[in-house]
PDB file of C-alpha atoms in Angstrom:
ATOM      1  CA  MET Z   7      98.769 126.063  87.487  1.00 96.00           C
ATOM      2  CA  ASN Z   8      99.977 122.562  86.603  1.00 98.00           C
ATOM      3  CA  ILE Z   9      97.693 119.674  87.557  1.00 98.00           C
ATOM      4  CA  GLY Z  10      99.508 116.339  87.310  1.00 98.00           C
ATOM      5  CA  ILE Z  11      97.554 113.085  87.522  1.00 98.00           C
ATOM      6  CA  TYR Z  12      99.664 110.001  88.300  1.00 98.00           C
ATOM      7  CA  ILE Z  13      98.575 106.944  86.276  1.00 98.00           C
ATOM      8  CA  TYR Z  14      99.879 103.381  86.152  1.00 98.00           C
ATOM      9  CA  ASP Z  15      99.017  99.949  84.781  1.00 98.00           C
ATOM     10  CA  ASP Z  16      95.664  98.718  86.117  1.00 97.00           C
ATOM     11  CA  ALA Z  17      94.618 102.177  87.320  1.00 98.00           C
ATOM     12  CA  GLU Z  18      90.842 102.633  87.475  1.00 97.00           C
ATOM     13  CA  VAL Z  19      89.792 104.479  84.309  1.00 98.00           C
ATOM     14  CA  LEU Z  20      87.285 106.890  85.864  1.00 97.00           C
ATOM     15  CA  ASP Z  21      89.749 107.644  88.682  1.00 97.00           C
ATOM     16  CA  PHE Z  22      91.938 109.532  86.216  1.00 98.00           C
ATOM     17  CA  SER Z  23      89.571 110.390  83.358  1.00 97.00           C
ATOM     18  CA  GLY Z  24      86.955 111.900  85.690  1.00 98.00           C
ATOM     19  CA  PRO Z  25      89.300 114.432  87.327  1.00 98.00           C
ATOM     20  CA  PHE Z  26      90.942 115.103  83.945  1.00 98.00           C
ATOM     21  CA  GLU Z  27      87.528 116.009  82.521  1.00 98.00           C
ATOM     22  CA  VAL Z  28      86.619 118.200  85.516  1.00 98.00           C
ATOM     23  CA  PHE Z  29      89.824 120.232  85.472  1.00 98.00           C
ATOM     24  CA  SER Z  30      89.943 120.437  81.663  1.00 98.00           C
ATOM     25  CA  THR Z  31      86.338 121.657  81.533  1.00 98.00           C
ATOM     26  CA  ALA Z  32      86.936 124.133  84.367  1.00 98.00           C
ATOM     27  CA  LYS Z  33      89.995 125.446  82.506  1.00 98.00           C
ATOM     28  CA  ARG Z  34      88.079 125.853  79.251  1.00 98.00           C
ATOM     29  CA  LEU Z  35      85.210 127.691  80.941  1.00 98.00           C
ATOM     30  CA  ALA Z  36      87.551 129.978  82.885  1.00 97.00           C
ATOM     31  CA  ASP Z  37      89.924 130.450  79.952  1.00 96.00           C
ATOM     32  CA  ASN Z  38      92.780 130.266  82.449  1.00 96.00           C
ATOM     33  CA  ASN Z  39      96.349 128.978  82.264  1.00 95.00           C
ATOM     34  CA  TRP Z  40      95.798 125.584  83.896  1.00 97.00           C
ATOM     35  CA  GLN Z  41      97.689 122.686  82.363  1.00 98.00           C
ATOM     36  CA  VAL Z  42      96.158 119.263  83.060  1.00 98.00           C
ATOM     37  CA  PHE Z  43      98.303 116.225  82.284  1.00 98.00           C
ATOM     38  CA  PHE Z  44      99.016 112.579  83.030  1.00 98.00           C
ATOM     39  CA  VAL Z  45     102.330 111.461  84.503  1.00 98.00           C
ATOM     40  CA  ALA Z  46     103.543 107.841  84.505  1.00 98.00           C
ATOM     41  CA  GLU Z  47     106.707 106.266  85.844  1.00 98.00           C
ATOM     42  CA  HIS Z  48     108.003 105.683  82.320  1.00 97.00           C
ATOM     43  CA  ALA Z  49     107.234 107.034  78.850  1.00 95.00           C
ATOM     44  CA  GLY Z  50     104.918 104.907  76.715  1.00 96.00           C
ATOM     45  CA  PRO Z  51     101.351 103.650  76.972  1.00 98.00           C
ATOM     46  CA  VAL Z  52      99.819 102.731  80.307  1.00 98.00           C
ATOM     47  CA  ILE Z  53      97.284  99.895  80.260  1.00 98.00           C
ATOM     48  CA  ALA Z  54      94.577 100.794  82.758  1.00 97.00           C
ATOM     49  CA  ARG Z  55      91.722  98.570  83.979  1.00 96.00           C
ATOM     50  CA  ALA Z  56      89.950  96.468  81.360  1.00 97.00           C
ATOM     51  CA  GLY Z  57      92.743  97.029  78.825  1.00 97.00           C
ATOM     52  CA  PHE Z  58      92.120 100.790  78.432  1.00 97.00           C
ATOM     53  CA  SER Z  59      95.308 102.163  76.860  1.00 98.00           C
ATOM     54  CA  VAL Z  60      96.324 105.745  77.607  1.00 97.00           C
ATOM     55  CA  ASN Z  61      99.407 107.726  76.673  1.00 97.00           C
ATOM     56  CA  PRO Z  62     100.837 109.753  79.537  1.00 98.00           C
ATOM     57  CA  HIS Z  63     101.926 113.264  78.674  1.00 98.00           C
ATOM     58  CA  TYR Z  64     105.065 112.963  80.819  1.00 98.00           C
ATOM     59  CA  SER Z  65     107.199 110.523  82.781  1.00 98.00           C
ATOM     60  CA  PHE Z  66     108.937 110.976  86.131  1.00 98.00           C
ATOM     61  CA  VAL Z  67     112.000 112.396  84.374  1.00 97.00           C
ATOM     62  CA  ASP Z  68     110.445 115.039  82.133  1.00 97.00           C
ATOM     63  CA  HIS Z  69     107.270 116.457  83.712  1.00 98.00           C
ATOM     64  CA  PRO Z  70     106.995 120.149  84.571  1.00 98.00           C
ATOM     65  CA  ALA Z  71     106.632 121.314  88.168  1.00 98.00           C
ATOM     66  CA  ILE Z  72     103.302 120.190  89.619  1.00 98.00           C
ATOM     67  CA  ASP Z  73     101.061 122.453  91.707  1.00 98.00           C
ATOM     68  CA  LEU Z  74      98.265 119.919  92.292  1.00 98.00           C
ATOM     69  CA  LEU Z  75      99.186 116.224  92.356  1.00 98.00           C
ATOM     70  CA  ILE Z  76      96.395 113.663  92.008  1.00 98.00           C
ATOM     71  CA  VAL Z  77      97.195 110.009  92.713  1.00 98.00           C
ATOM     72  CA  VAL Z  78      94.564 107.611  91.419  1.00 98.00           C
ATOM     73  CA  GLY Z  79      93.472 104.167  92.513  1.00 97.00           C
ATOM     74  CA  GLY Z  80      92.921 100.833  90.879  1.00 95.00           C
ATOM     75  CA  VAL Z  81      94.992  97.687  91.342  1.00 95.00           C
ATOM     76  CA  HIS Z  82      97.535  99.608  93.405  1.00 94.00           C
ATOM     77  CA  THR Z  83      99.351  96.781  95.183  1.00 94.00           C
ATOM     78  CA  VAL Z  84     102.181  96.526  92.636  1.00 95.00           C
ATOM     79  CA  GLU Z  85     102.738 100.286  92.923  1.00 97.00           C
ATOM     80  CA  LEU Z  86     103.164  99.977  96.696  1.00 97.00           C
ATOM     81  CA  GLU Z  87     106.219  97.786  96.107  1.00 97.00           C
ATOM     82  CA  LYS Z  88     107.998 100.247  93.797  1.00 97.00           C
ATOM     83  CA  PRO Z  89     110.429 102.443  95.757  1.00 98.00           C
ATOM     84  CA  ALA Z  90     110.869 104.762  92.750  1.00 98.00           C
ATOM     85  CA  VAL Z  91     107.115 105.417  92.665  1.00 98.00           C
ATOM     86  CA  ILE Z  92     106.738 105.964  96.406  1.00 98.00           C
ATOM     87  CA  ASN Z  93     109.794 108.239  96.506  1.00 98.00           C
ATOM     88  CA  TRP Z  94     108.508 110.243  93.524  1.00 98.00           C
ATOM     89  CA  ILE Z  95     105.108 110.672  95.188  1.00 98.00           C
ATOM     90  CA  ARG Z  96     106.761 111.769  98.466  1.00 98.00           C
ATOM     91  CA  GLU Z  97     109.119 114.239  96.782  1.00 98.00           C
ATOM     92  CA  THR Z  98     106.507 115.615  94.387  1.00 98.00           C
ATOM     93  CA  ALA Z  99     103.894 115.983  97.123  1.00 98.00           C
ATOM     94  CA  GLY Z 100     106.405 117.877  99.242  1.00 96.00           C
ATOM     95  CA  ALA Z 101     106.803 120.489  96.504  1.00 97.00           C
ATOM     96  CA  THR Z 102     103.120 120.938  95.568  1.00 97.00           C
ATOM     97  CA  ALA Z 103     100.506 123.348  96.853  1.00 97.00           C
ATOM     98  CA  LYS Z 104      97.887 120.569  96.952  1.00 98.00           C
ATOM     99  CA  VAL Z 105      97.779 116.763  96.888  1.00 98.00           C
ATOM    100  CA  ALA Z 106      94.731 114.577  96.305  1.00 98.00           C
ATOM    101  CA  SER Z 107      93.936 110.905  95.900  1.00 98.00           C
ATOM    102  CA  VAL Z 108      91.067 109.087  94.285  1.00 98.00           C
ATOM    103  CA  CYS Z 109      89.952 105.741  95.652  1.00 96.00           C
ATOM    104  CA  THR Z 110      92.878 103.466  96.577  1.00 97.00           C
ATOM    105  CA  GLY Z 111      95.355 106.138  95.578  1.00 98.00           C
ATOM    106  CA  ALA Z 112      95.222 106.872  99.322  1.00 98.00           C
ATOM    107  CA  PHE Z 113      97.291 103.727  99.880  1.00 98.00           C
ATOM    108  CA  LEU Z 114     100.102 105.211  97.788  1.00 98.00           C
ATOM    109  CA  LEU Z 115      99.973 108.526  99.656  1.00 98.00           C
ATOM    110  CA  ALA Z 116      99.948 106.627 102.957  1.00 98.00           C
ATOM    111  CA  LYS Z 117     102.934 104.494 101.897  1.00 98.00           C
ATOM    112  CA  ALA Z 118     104.766 107.725 101.058  1.00 98.00           C
ATOM    113  CA  GLY Z 119     104.132 108.828 104.649  1.00 97.00           C
ATOM    114  CA  ILE Z 120     102.244 111.997 103.835  1.00 96.00           C
ATOM    115  CA  LEU Z 121      98.876 111.092 105.396  1.00 97.00           C
ATOM    116  CA  ASP Z 122     100.097 110.183 108.905  1.00 96.00           C
ATOM    117  CA  GLY Z 123      97.822 111.584 111.591  1.00 96.00           C
ATOM    118  CA  LEU Z 124      95.177 112.745 109.110  1.00 97.00           C
ATOM    119  CA  THR Z 125      91.517 111.861 108.639  1.00 97.00           C
ATOM    120  CA  VAL Z 126      91.144 110.223 105.214  1.00 98.00           C
ATOM    121  CA  THR Z 127      88.842 108.108 103.112  1.00 97.00           C
ATOM    122  CA  THR Z 128      89.018 105.668 100.222  1.00 98.00           C
ATOM    123  CA  HIS Z 129      86.705 103.270  98.379  1.00 97.00           C
ATOM    124  CA  TRP Z 130      84.246 101.717 100.853  1.00 96.00           C
ATOM    125  CA  GLU Z 131      85.535  98.236 100.054  1.00 97.00           C
ATOM    126  CA  ASP Z 132      89.109  99.177 101.000  1.00 97.00           C
ATOM    127  CA  GLN Z 133      88.588 101.322 104.101  1.00 97.00           C
ATOM    128  CA  SER Z 134      89.280  98.533 106.611  1.00 97.00           C
ATOM    129  CA  ASP Z 135      92.427  97.461 104.725  1.00 98.00           C
ATOM    130  CA  LEU Z 136      93.724 101.039 104.646  1.00 98.00           C
ATOM    131  CA  ALA Z 137      93.133 101.396 108.396  1.00 98.00           C
ATOM    132  CA  ALA Z 138      94.825  98.060 109.118  1.00 98.00           C
ATOM    133  CA  MET Z 139      97.861  98.725 106.908  1.00 97.00           C
ATOM    134  CA  PHE Z 140      98.348 102.308 108.087  1.00 98.00           C
ATOM    135  CA  PRO Z 141      97.252 102.625 111.738  1.00 97.00           C
ATOM    136  CA  ALA Z 142      98.485 106.250 111.895  1.00 96.00           C
ATOM    137  CA  LEU Z 143      95.503 107.234 109.718  1.00 97.00           C
ATOM    138  CA  ASN Z 144      91.964 107.991 110.848  1.00 97.00           C
ATOM    139  CA  VAL Z 145      90.009 106.268 108.053  1.00 98.00           C
ATOM    140  CA  ILE Z 146      86.359 107.302 107.859  1.00 97.00           C
ATOM    141  CA  ALA Z 147      83.327 106.175 105.870  1.00 95.00           C
ATOM    142  CA  ASN Z 148      80.288 107.960 104.452  1.00 92.00           C
ATOM    143  CA  LYS Z 149      82.132 110.979 103.028  1.00 95.00           C
ATOM    144  CA  ARG Z 150      82.719 111.483  99.290  1.00 96.00           C
ATOM    145  CA  TRP Z 151      85.963 113.284 100.105  1.00 97.00           C
ATOM    146  CA  VAL Z 152      87.912 114.585 103.097  1.00 97.00           C
ATOM    147  CA  SER Z 153      90.209 117.634 103.082  1.00 96.00           C
ATOM    148  CA  GLN Z 154      92.825 118.553 105.657  1.00 93.00           C
ATOM    149  CA  GLY Z 155      95.238 121.329 104.850  1.00 93.00           C
ATOM    150  CA  LYS Z 156      96.732 120.725 101.423  1.00 96.00           C
ATOM    151  CA  LEU Z 157      95.671 117.061 101.350  1.00 98.00           C
ATOM    152  CA  THR Z 158      92.367 115.684 100.040  1.00 98.00           C
ATOM    153  CA  THR Z 159      91.338 112.039  99.731  1.00 98.00           C
ATOM    154  CA  SER Z 160      88.183 110.739  98.072  1.00 98.00           C
ATOM    155  CA  GLY Z 161      86.108 107.627  98.008  1.00 96.00           C
ATOM    156  CA  GLY Z 162      86.014 105.331  95.025  1.00 93.00           C
ATOM    157  CA  ILE Z 163      85.795 105.988  91.321  1.00 93.00           C
ATOM    158  CA  SER Z 164      83.012 108.564  90.748  1.00 96.00           C
ATOM    159  CA  ALA Z 165      83.778 110.252  94.086  1.00 97.00           C
ATOM    160  CA  GLY Z 166      86.916 111.561  92.394  1.00 97.00           C
ATOM    161  CA  ILE Z 167      84.721 113.712  90.157  1.00 98.00           C
ATOM    162  CA  ASP Z 168      82.968 115.171  93.192  1.00 98.00           C
ATOM    163  CA  MET Z 169      86.298 115.820  94.918  1.00 98.00           C
ATOM    164  CA  SER Z 170      87.690 117.469  91.777  1.00 98.00           C
ATOM    165  CA  LEU Z 171      84.679 119.780  91.617  1.00 98.00           C
ATOM    166  CA  ALA Z 172      85.278 120.681  95.276  1.00 97.00           C
ATOM    167  CA  LEU Z 173      88.884 121.534  94.398  1.00 98.00           C
ATOM    168  CA  VAL Z 174      87.661 123.711  91.511  1.00 98.00           C
ATOM    169  CA  ALA Z 175      85.361 125.481  93.998  1.00 97.00           C
ATOM    170  CA  GLU Z 176      88.349 126.098  96.260  1.00 96.00           C
ATOM    171  CA  LEU Z 177      90.789 127.106  93.505  1.00 97.00           C
ATOM    172  CA  ILE Z 178      88.412 129.281  91.448  1.00 98.00           C
ATOM    173  CA  SER Z 179      84.969 129.612  93.066  1.00 98.00           C
ATOM    174  CA  PRO Z 180      81.925 127.564  94.071  1.00 97.00           C
ATOM    175  CA  ALA Z 181      79.996 129.162  91.204  1.00 98.00           C
ATOM    176  CA  HIS Z 182      82.628 128.014  88.713  1.00 98.00           C
ATOM    177  CA  ALA Z 183      82.462 124.478  90.105  1.00 98.00           C
ATOM    178  CA  GLU Z 184      78.673 124.522  89.626  1.00 98.00           C
ATOM    179  CA  LEU Z 185      79.125 125.804  86.076  1.00 98.00           C
ATOM    180  CA  THR Z 186      81.668 123.041  85.387  1.00 98.00           C
ATOM    181  CA  ALA Z 187      79.286 120.361  86.678  1.00 98.00           C
ATOM    182  CA  LYS Z 188      76.474 121.812  84.561  1.00 98.00           C
ATOM    183  CA  GLN Z 189      78.673 121.841  81.455  1.00 98.00           C
ATOM    184  CA  MET Z 190      79.505 118.183  82.094  1.00 98.00           C
ATOM    185  CA  GLU Z 191      75.804 117.406  82.695  1.00 97.00           C
ATOM    186  CA  TYR Z 192      76.900 115.931  85.991  1.00 97.00           C
ATOM    187  CA  GLN Z 193      74.984 116.099  89.260  1.00 96.00           C
ATOM    188  CA  TRP Z 194      77.587 117.061  91.828  1.00 96.00           C
ATOM    189  CA  HIS Z 195      77.342 114.911  94.954  1.00 94.00           C
ATOM    190  CA  LYS Z 196      78.500 117.244  97.708  1.00 91.00           C
ATOM    191  CA  ASN Z 197      79.647 116.331 101.179  1.00 82.00           C
ATOM    192  CA  VAL Z 198      76.978 117.319 103.676  1.00 59.00           C
TER     193      VAL Z 198
END
């Protein structure tokens, strides 16, 4: 399975590094064939929040097929105005088995038109803006993540770790998700 995490300038660091750590740790513990990688619009370093530089593994033109697409948040407003990005998200999401967002990554999924009619969440600070910008969404609070069909959205920053563990539970098993959290010395905050 190929897990592609979309990153961009001013992305929130834990939004992408948290899920990367969860899926990489789950892969190592399961000794399975998962490939976890970052995808950016272009080749070359991406400068995330606070000047954190990261090298994407692939660009839009050379990444392998993606089974699980994760779109992260951060300062996402510039990304909303890039037709190439929104089109890539729409096309890639259409071909994947699962799609997820962390934090304000939900805005990018919404702009791509793939969340219409769904119940979703995002960072608490951005929930009212998401609802106002995309009235076809049912934006809710007080959930770490929300899943509907193949789509999952999560709250802000550390909630992406919790959501990723939930996806591990779904893709492998709840016991493996617990083992992954233990290996990471992370207390999994579950939706209740």
